[in-house]
Amino acid sequence: MRIAALSLFSLLVFTAAFALYWRLWPAGRGEGRECELTSGVHAVCGPNKPEDLMRLGDSDWVVTGNMGNDDWAEGGFYAVRMSSEAFRAITPDFSRPVAPTYRECPGAPDPKLLSAHGIALRASAKGEHTLYAVNHGGRESIEVFDVRVSAEGPELTWTGCIVMPAEHEANSVAPLPDGGLVVTIPHLPSSSQGAVLRWGPTSGWSEVPGTRFLGDNGILVSPDGTRLYVNEYMNSRVHEVPLDGAAASPRSVTLGFHPDNLRFAPDGSILATGHPNSIAVVGLCGFVFKCGVGTEVARIEPTSFQATTIFKRGANEAFSAGTSAIVVGDELWIGSFISRSLLIVPLSELSQPLSSPAASPTHE
């Protein structure tokens, strides 16, 4: 009887403590003082789970993904105007027939099931872009959109898809100079390792040698197309892997956090963004309890392949679990896989300076 009473008391104490914690610490809910600020470190509150983001060339617009709800549905994209930080959901046009490049695509996705995870851009000579988005809603695929930017903002027109191989769930995507692309697979079927897969319009899918890591996550392609930069989330590393038999040897750098996404900075360095918490905390707080996950950003110098942390903070009610960072004007904009917000950090707040861009790189 005494043991039962103690068990009941412990349960009541735990329940009360958790309820108080939930009320006082709604991490990443897009609420609070930082949502009201317009200068200094502040948040653009409202966009749901903007896990990845990119600036559209030299325009006044940033496009982000929306991972949707916990069932990978009701996601999509947001357009955020840089000058005002106003945002709106983008409604893509899905009426166009499948382009010949993507002839094996079975058709447009169900817009209500779309979930935009990692995104990437390929710029064209006309100032237009092709947007690639990792989709988990309704099917595992890379959805492809033409992007046109007008005075009212970006417009997306779906043009095709690349369905992932069976039982493969992608995380990040990056275009290759030859018209193909690469994607990361955090966990291969029946394996504890992940890998990078390469796709070409005529060659289809193949595995990139030397990319079997524990939790392949963010990915970039070097500007000359000869190297891949791949995050190994579980072991807190970023790898440089030669592509197409390049003579260079692989290199790695170990970070003090679990790296999620990678983006180029205007000076050619690489920005890795991720989580300084343990894997257990990220898993429980990110997917179960919605509690706080920290954010850390490191700058990797591509010549020496050494990393330096330039920004680090804990979670609060406005923002939690940073995933991807880009330089926008004189600020660093950071996305999240659980928050209803973007975090905006003045470059002057960083522990190491970064230059402001004239425009985003044309190939990421």
C-alpha positions as a printed NumPy array, in Angstrom:
array([[  0.   ,   0.   ,   0.   ],
       [  2.815,   2.356,   0.935],
       [  4.654,   1.6  ,  -2.302],
       [  1.49 ,   2.254,  -4.296],
       [  0.938,   5.581,  -2.502],
       [  4.53 ,   6.647,  -3.168],
       [  4.174,   5.663,  -6.801],
       [  0.975,   7.684,  -7.128],
       [  2.584,  10.671,  -5.392],
       [  5.618,  10.486,  -7.696],
       [  3.346,  10.335, -10.726],
       [  1.392,  13.386,  -9.545],
       [  4.601,  15.331,  -8.881],
       [  5.967,  14.414, -12.303],
       [  2.704,  15.363, -14.002],
       [  2.555,  18.714, -12.2  ],
       [  6.203,  19.462, -12.945],
       [  5.766,  18.562, -16.605],
       [  2.626,  20.693, -16.877],
       [  4.452,  23.653, -15.333],
       [  7.435,  23.065, -17.602],
       [  5.185,  22.901, -20.664],
       [  3.486,  26.167, -19.709],
       [  6.637,  28.085, -18.907],
       [  8.799,  26.656, -21.701],
       [  6.882,  26.355, -24.97 ],
       [ 10.129,  26.05 , -26.895],
       [  9.968,  27.132, -30.503],
       [  6.276,  27.995, -30.474],
       [  6.846,  31.345, -32.189],
       [  5.765,  33.348, -29.161],
       [  7.306,  35.895, -26.827],
       [  9.395,  39.034, -26.821],
       [ 11.736,  38.086, -29.685],
       [  8.705,  37.889, -31.981],
       [  7.926,  41.546, -31.252],
       [ 11.426,  42.895, -31.832],
       [ 12.537,  44.238, -35.198],
       [ 16.247,  44.734, -34.477],
       [ 19.011,  42.907, -32.679],
       [ 18.517,  39.168, -32.271],
       [ 14.845,  38.62 , -33.041],
       [ 12.452,  36.173, -34.67 ],
       [ 10.071,  36.152, -37.611],
       [  7.244,  34.243, -35.99 ],
       [  4.554,  32.328, -37.838],
       [  6.277,  30.182, -40.517],
       [  5.861,  26.535, -39.583],
       [  8.974,  24.334, -39.424],
       [ 11.089,  26.274, -41.963],
       [ 13.794,  23.595, -41.883],
       [ 15.741,  24.928, -44.869],
       [ 15.923,  28.308, -46.576],
       [ 17.664,  30.072, -49.461],
       [ 17.791,  33.544, -50.95 ],
       [ 16.492,  33.831, -54.503],
       [ 19.508,  35.318, -56.282],
       [ 19.819,  39.087, -55.752],
       [ 16.086,  39.553, -55.178],
       [ 14.417,  40.795, -52.003],
       [ 13.077,  37.327, -51.265],
       [ 14.005,  34.262, -49.258],
       [ 12.158,  30.977, -49.827],
       [ 11.799,  28.43 , -47.03 ],
       [ 10.349,  24.982, -46.753],
       [  7.452,  23.999, -44.499],
       [  7.783,  20.444, -43.22 ],
       [  4.09 ,  20.302, -42.341],
       [  2.567,  18.55 , -39.356],
       [  3.795,  15.452, -37.526],
       [  2.345,  13.257, -40.293],
       [  4.386,  15.022, -43.02 ],
       [  1.255,  16.663, -44.433],
       [ -0.04 ,  20.2  , -45.005],
       [  3.436,  21.591, -45.604],
       [  4.827,  23.528, -48.536],
       [  6.791,  26.758, -48.886],
       [  7.003,  30.308, -47.58 ],
       [  8.238,  33.49 , -49.232],
       [  9.824,  36.019, -46.86 ],
       [ 10.565,  39.557, -48.009],
       [ 13.992,  40.562, -46.757],
       [ 13.308,  44.274, -46.412],
       [ 10.158,  43.962, -44.291],
       [ 10.407,  40.378, -42.947],
       [  6.782,  39.909, -44.016],
       [  6.009,  36.358, -45.108],
       [  3.313,  34.465, -46.953],
       [  2.644,  30.868, -47.88 ],
       [  3.347,  30.028, -51.522],
       [  0.687,  28.119, -53.451],
       [  2.47 ,  26.312, -56.298],
       [  0.832,  25.727, -59.674],
       [  0.551,  21.955, -60.132],
       [ -1.228,  22.031, -63.492],
       [  1.797,  21.705, -65.781],
       [  2.529,  18.311, -67.419],
       [  5.649,  16.451, -66.348],
       [  8.752,  17.741, -68.135],
       [ 10.631,  15.214, -70.321],
       [ 13.603,  15.229, -67.94 ],
       [ 11.372,  13.678, -65.273],
       [  9.469,  11.31 , -67.573],
       [  9.335,   8.556, -64.919],
       [  7.478,  10.833, -62.493],
       [  3.929,   9.481, -61.967],
       [  2.395,  12.962, -61.771],
       [  1.959,  15.915, -59.461],
       [  1.857,  15.339, -55.692],
       [ -1.253,  15.887, -53.62 ],
       [ -0.843,  19.529, -52.485],
       [ -2.456,  18.698, -49.141],
       [  0.227,  16.089, -48.452],
       [  3.275,  18.077, -49.578],
       [  6.078,  18.314, -47.013],
       [  9.11 ,  20.394, -47.991],
       [ 12.177,  19.281, -46.025],
       [ 15.589,  20.11 , -47.537],
       [ 15.592,  22.503, -50.499],
       [ 18.127,  23.596, -53.119],
       [ 18.274,  26.03 , -56.033],
       [ 19.766,  25.925, -59.503],
       [ 20.015,  29.329, -61.172],
       [ 19.555,  29.844, -64.909],
       [ 21.057,  32.47 , -67.179],
       [ 17.711,  34.312, -67.334],
       [ 17.654,  35.006, -63.62 ],
       [ 15.112,  32.272, -63.015],
       [ 15.626,  29.272, -60.769],
       [ 14.841,  25.609, -60.436],
       [ 13.843,  24.627, -56.91 ],
       [ 14.37 ,  21.077, -55.654],
       [ 12.539,  19.995, -52.503],
       [ 12.794,  16.789, -50.491],
       [  9.2  ,  15.633, -49.971],
       [  7.897,  13.123, -47.421],
       [  4.176,  13.758, -47.824],
       [  2.318,  11.095, -49.811],
       [  5.53 ,   9.778, -51.369],
       [  9.284,   9.901, -50.84 ],
       [ 10.484,  12.11 , -53.681],
       [ 12.361,  15.132, -54.9  ],
       [  9.785,  17.58 , -56.222],
       [ 10.968,  20.048, -58.869],
       [  9.617,  23.567, -59.432],
       [ 10.334,  26.428, -61.786],
       [ 10.681,  29.683, -59.85 ],
       [  9.809,  33.105, -61.224],
       [ 10.254,  36.211, -59.093],
       [  7.959,  39.176, -59.673],
       [  7.296,  42.344, -57.702],
       [  4.722,  40.394, -55.681],
       [  7.245,  37.708, -54.816],
       [  8.229,  34.233, -55.999],
       [  5.842,  32.009, -57.936],
       [  6.387,  28.238, -58.116],
       [  5.302,  26.013, -60.973],
       [  5.695,  22.271, -60.496],
       [  7.54 ,  20.663, -63.385],
       [  8.217,  17.084, -62.292],
       [  9.546,  14.758, -59.636],
       [ 12.18 ,  12.127, -58.972],
       [ 10.791,   9.275, -56.89 ],
       [ 13.249,   7.885, -54.363],
       [ 14.237,   4.217, -54.499],
       [ 12.022,   1.987, -52.36 ],
       [ 12.559,   2.327, -48.597],
       [ 14.894,   5.317, -49.015],
       [ 14.004,   8.567, -47.234],
       [ 16.03 ,  11.587, -48.305],
       [ 17.05 ,  14.479, -46.069],
       [ 18.947,  17.067, -48.126],
       [ 19.423,  17.703, -51.831],
       [ 21.955,  19.604, -53.942],
       [ 22.195,  20.116, -57.737],
       [ 25.189,  19.017, -59.795],
       [ 26.639,  21.028, -62.71 ],
       [ 25.782,  18.238, -65.162],
       [ 22.042,  18.588, -64.559],
       [ 21.828,  15.796, -62.008],
       [ 21.619,  16.002, -58.251],
       [ 22.751,  14.355, -55.027],
       [ 20.706,  13.556, -51.924],
       [ 21.554,  12.333, -48.455],
       [ 19.959,   9.222, -46.949],
       [ 20.384,   9.247, -43.141],
       [ 19.598,   5.529, -42.78 ],
       [ 19.879,   2.961, -45.546],
       [ 17.402,   0.065, -45.468],
       [ 18.57 ,  -2.613, -43.015],
       [ 21.672,  -0.609, -42.08 ],
       [ 22.79 ,   1.715, -39.312],
       [ 24.649,   3.807, -41.878],
       [ 23.466,   6.348, -44.388],
       [ 24.847,   7.343, -47.775],
       [ 24.71 ,   9.884, -50.577],
       [ 22.799,   8.911, -53.707],
       [ 23.371,  10.49 , -57.102],
       [ 20.697,  10.871, -59.77 ],
       [ 21.041,  11.714, -63.45 ],
       [ 18.333,  12.069, -66.128],
       [ 19.698,   9.114, -68.081],
       [ 21.701,   7.177, -65.475],
       [ 19.11 ,   7.106, -62.682],
       [ 20.124,   6.433, -59.076],
       [ 23.537,   5.26 , -57.845],
       [ 25.444,   5.428, -54.563],
       [ 28.382,   7.828, -54.262],
       [ 31.425,   5.87 , -52.98 ],
       [ 32.905,   6.936, -49.66 ],
       [ 29.706,   8.447, -48.231],
       [ 28.53 ,   5.759, -45.803],
       [ 28.367,   7.676, -42.535],
       [ 26.246,   7.579, -39.391],
       [ 23.365,   9.885, -40.245],
       [ 24.18 ,  11.553, -43.582],
       [ 22.366,  14.88 , -43.363],
       [ 23.2  ,  18.242, -44.968],
       [ 25.   ,  18.352, -48.317],
       [ 26.686,  20.862, -50.619],
       [ 28.511,  20.557, -53.935],
       [ 31.732,  22.516, -54.399],
       [ 31.465,  25.356, -56.953],
       [ 33.594,  23.417, -59.456],
       [ 31.509,  20.262, -59.003],
       [ 34.432,  18.04 , -57.956],
       [ 33.694,  17.617, -54.232],
       [ 30.807,  16.978, -51.898],
       [ 30.47 ,  18.343, -48.389],
       [ 28.408,  15.962, -46.243],
       [ 27.282,  16.209, -42.634],
       [ 27.551,  13.125, -40.434],
       [ 24.974,  14.021, -37.814],
       [ 25.531,  11.24 , -35.278],
       [ 29.312,  11.7  , -35.029],
       [ 29.325,  15.526, -35.261],
       [ 31.481,  15.615, -38.377],
       [ 31.549,  17.305, -41.773],
       [ 33.243,  15.392, -44.596],
       [ 34.725,  16.55 , -47.878],
       [ 34.382,  13.713, -50.395],
       [ 35.913,  13.734, -53.914],
       [ 33.386,  13.228, -56.712],
       [ 33.91 ,  11.508, -60.072],
       [ 37.358,  10.173, -59.205],
       [ 38.847,  13.551, -58.297],
       [ 42.463,  13.273, -57.179],
       [ 41.919,  14.972, -53.805],
       [ 41.794,  12.846, -50.66 ],
       [ 38.762,  12.885, -48.337],
       [ 38.924,  15.277, -45.386],
       [ 36.864,  15.612, -42.214],
       [ 36.398,  18.079, -39.395],
       [ 34.793,  17.338, -36.031],
       [ 32.381,  19.906, -34.596],
       [ 31.121,  20.423, -31.06 ],
       [ 27.531,  19.77 , -32.129],
       [ 25.44 ,  17.584, -34.421],
       [ 25.423,  19.303, -37.842],
       [ 22.147,  19.448, -39.738],
       [ 22.402,  21.603, -42.893],
       [ 25.24 ,  23.254, -44.813],
       [ 25.241,  26.521, -46.752],
       [ 27.944,  28.61 , -48.422],
       [ 28.738,  32.019, -46.947],
       [ 29.51 ,  34.986, -49.243],
       [ 33.265,  34.608, -48.629],
       [ 33.201,  30.995, -49.848],
       [ 33.35 ,  29.445, -46.409],
       [ 30.81 ,  26.85 , -45.305],
       [ 28.229,  27.404, -42.577],
       [ 27.232,  24.289, -40.645],
       [ 24.183,  24.6  , -38.389],
       [ 22.967,  22.084, -35.85 ],
       [ 22.336,  21.037, -32.286],
       [ 24.733,  21.067, -29.295],
       [ 22.468,  18.787, -27.248],
       [ 22.747,  15.017, -26.894],
       [ 21.047,  12.789, -29.445],
       [ 18.558,  11.746, -26.753],
       [ 17.559,  15.345, -26.01 ],
       [ 17.196,  16.165, -29.705],
       [ 15.03 ,  13.097, -30.242],
       [ 12.785,  13.583, -27.209],
       [ 12.46 ,  17.364, -27.448],
       [ 12.308,  17.476, -31.215],
       [  9.768,  14.744, -31.82 ],
       [  8.019,  13.904, -28.529],
       [  7.866,  16.611, -25.866],
       [  8.566,  19.693, -28.049],
       [ 10.945,  21.055, -25.425],
       [ 14.089,  23.064, -26.024],
       [ 16.906,  22.155, -28.426],
       [ 19.881,  24.488, -28.754],
       [ 21.337,  26.023, -31.905],
       [ 24.965,  26.305, -32.983],
       [ 26.533,  27.615, -36.191],
       [ 30.139,  26.985, -37.229],
       [ 32.171,  28.472, -40.055],
       [ 34.359,  25.983, -41.948],
       [ 37.316,  27.429, -43.848],
       [ 37.463,  25.362, -47.073],
       [ 41.237,  25.57 , -47.579],
       [ 42.345,  24.372, -44.146],
       [ 39.038,  22.599, -43.439],
       [ 39.051,  23.903, -39.875],
       [ 35.88 ,  24.939, -38.061],
       [ 35.105,  27.781, -35.655],
       [ 31.82 ,  28.308, -33.831],
       [ 30.412,  31.743, -34.654],
       [ 27.023,  31.562, -32.918],
       [ 25.476,  29.518, -30.126],
       [ 22.355,  29.845, -28.014],
       [ 19.801,  27.849, -26.106],
       [ 16.119,  27.48 , -26.909],
       [ 13.289,  29.729, -25.786],
       [  9.6  ,  30.119, -26.521],
       [ 10.288,  31.912, -29.805],
       [ 12.883,  29.635, -31.382],
       [ 14.392,  26.191, -30.912],
       [ 16.518,  23.707, -32.874],
       [ 18.242,  25.682, -35.622],
       [ 18.926,  23.684, -38.782],
       [ 20.138,  25.938, -41.613],
       [ 21.809,  29.365, -41.7  ],
       [ 22.245,  31.792, -44.596],
       [ 23.642,  35.302, -44.795],
       [ 20.936,  37.804, -45.75 ],
       [ 22.23 ,  41.366, -46.018],
       [ 23.921,  42.138, -42.712],
       [ 22.109,  39.352, -40.873],
       [ 22.207,  35.601, -40.391],
       [ 18.826,  33.932, -40.936],
       [ 18.349,  30.54 , -39.274],
       [ 15.634,  27.949, -39.933],
       [ 14.326,  25.18 , -37.67 ],
       [ 12.776,  21.714, -37.932],
       [ 10.378,  22.221, -35.011],
       [  9.821,  25.96 , -34.533],
       [  7.101,  28.214, -35.86 ],
       [  9.675,  30.896, -36.588],
       [ 12.92 ,  31.98 , -38.193],
       [ 15.729,  33.41 , -36.062],
       [ 17.401,  36.624, -37.261],
       [ 20.898,  37.386, -35.941],
       [ 22.856,  40.56 , -36.862],
       [ 26.289,  39.685, -38.2  ],
       [ 27.682,  42.03 , -35.547],
       [ 26.462,  39.546, -32.906],
       [ 28.61 ,  36.718, -34.282],
       [ 31.843,  35.77 , -32.544],
       [ 33.669,  35.846, -35.906],
       [ 32.884,  38.306, -38.707],
       [ 31.173,  37.322, -41.951],
       [ 30.885,  39.604, -44.955],
       [ 27.509,  40.647, -46.384],
       [ 26.646,  39.229, -49.826],
       [ 25.84 ,  41.054, -53.01 ],
       [ 23.753,  38.008, -53.901],
       [ 23.519,  34.341, -53.078],
       [ 25.772,  31.902, -54.929],
       [ 24.187,  30.684, -58.149],
       [ 24.916,  27.027, -57.452],
       [ 24.182,  25.429, -54.067]])
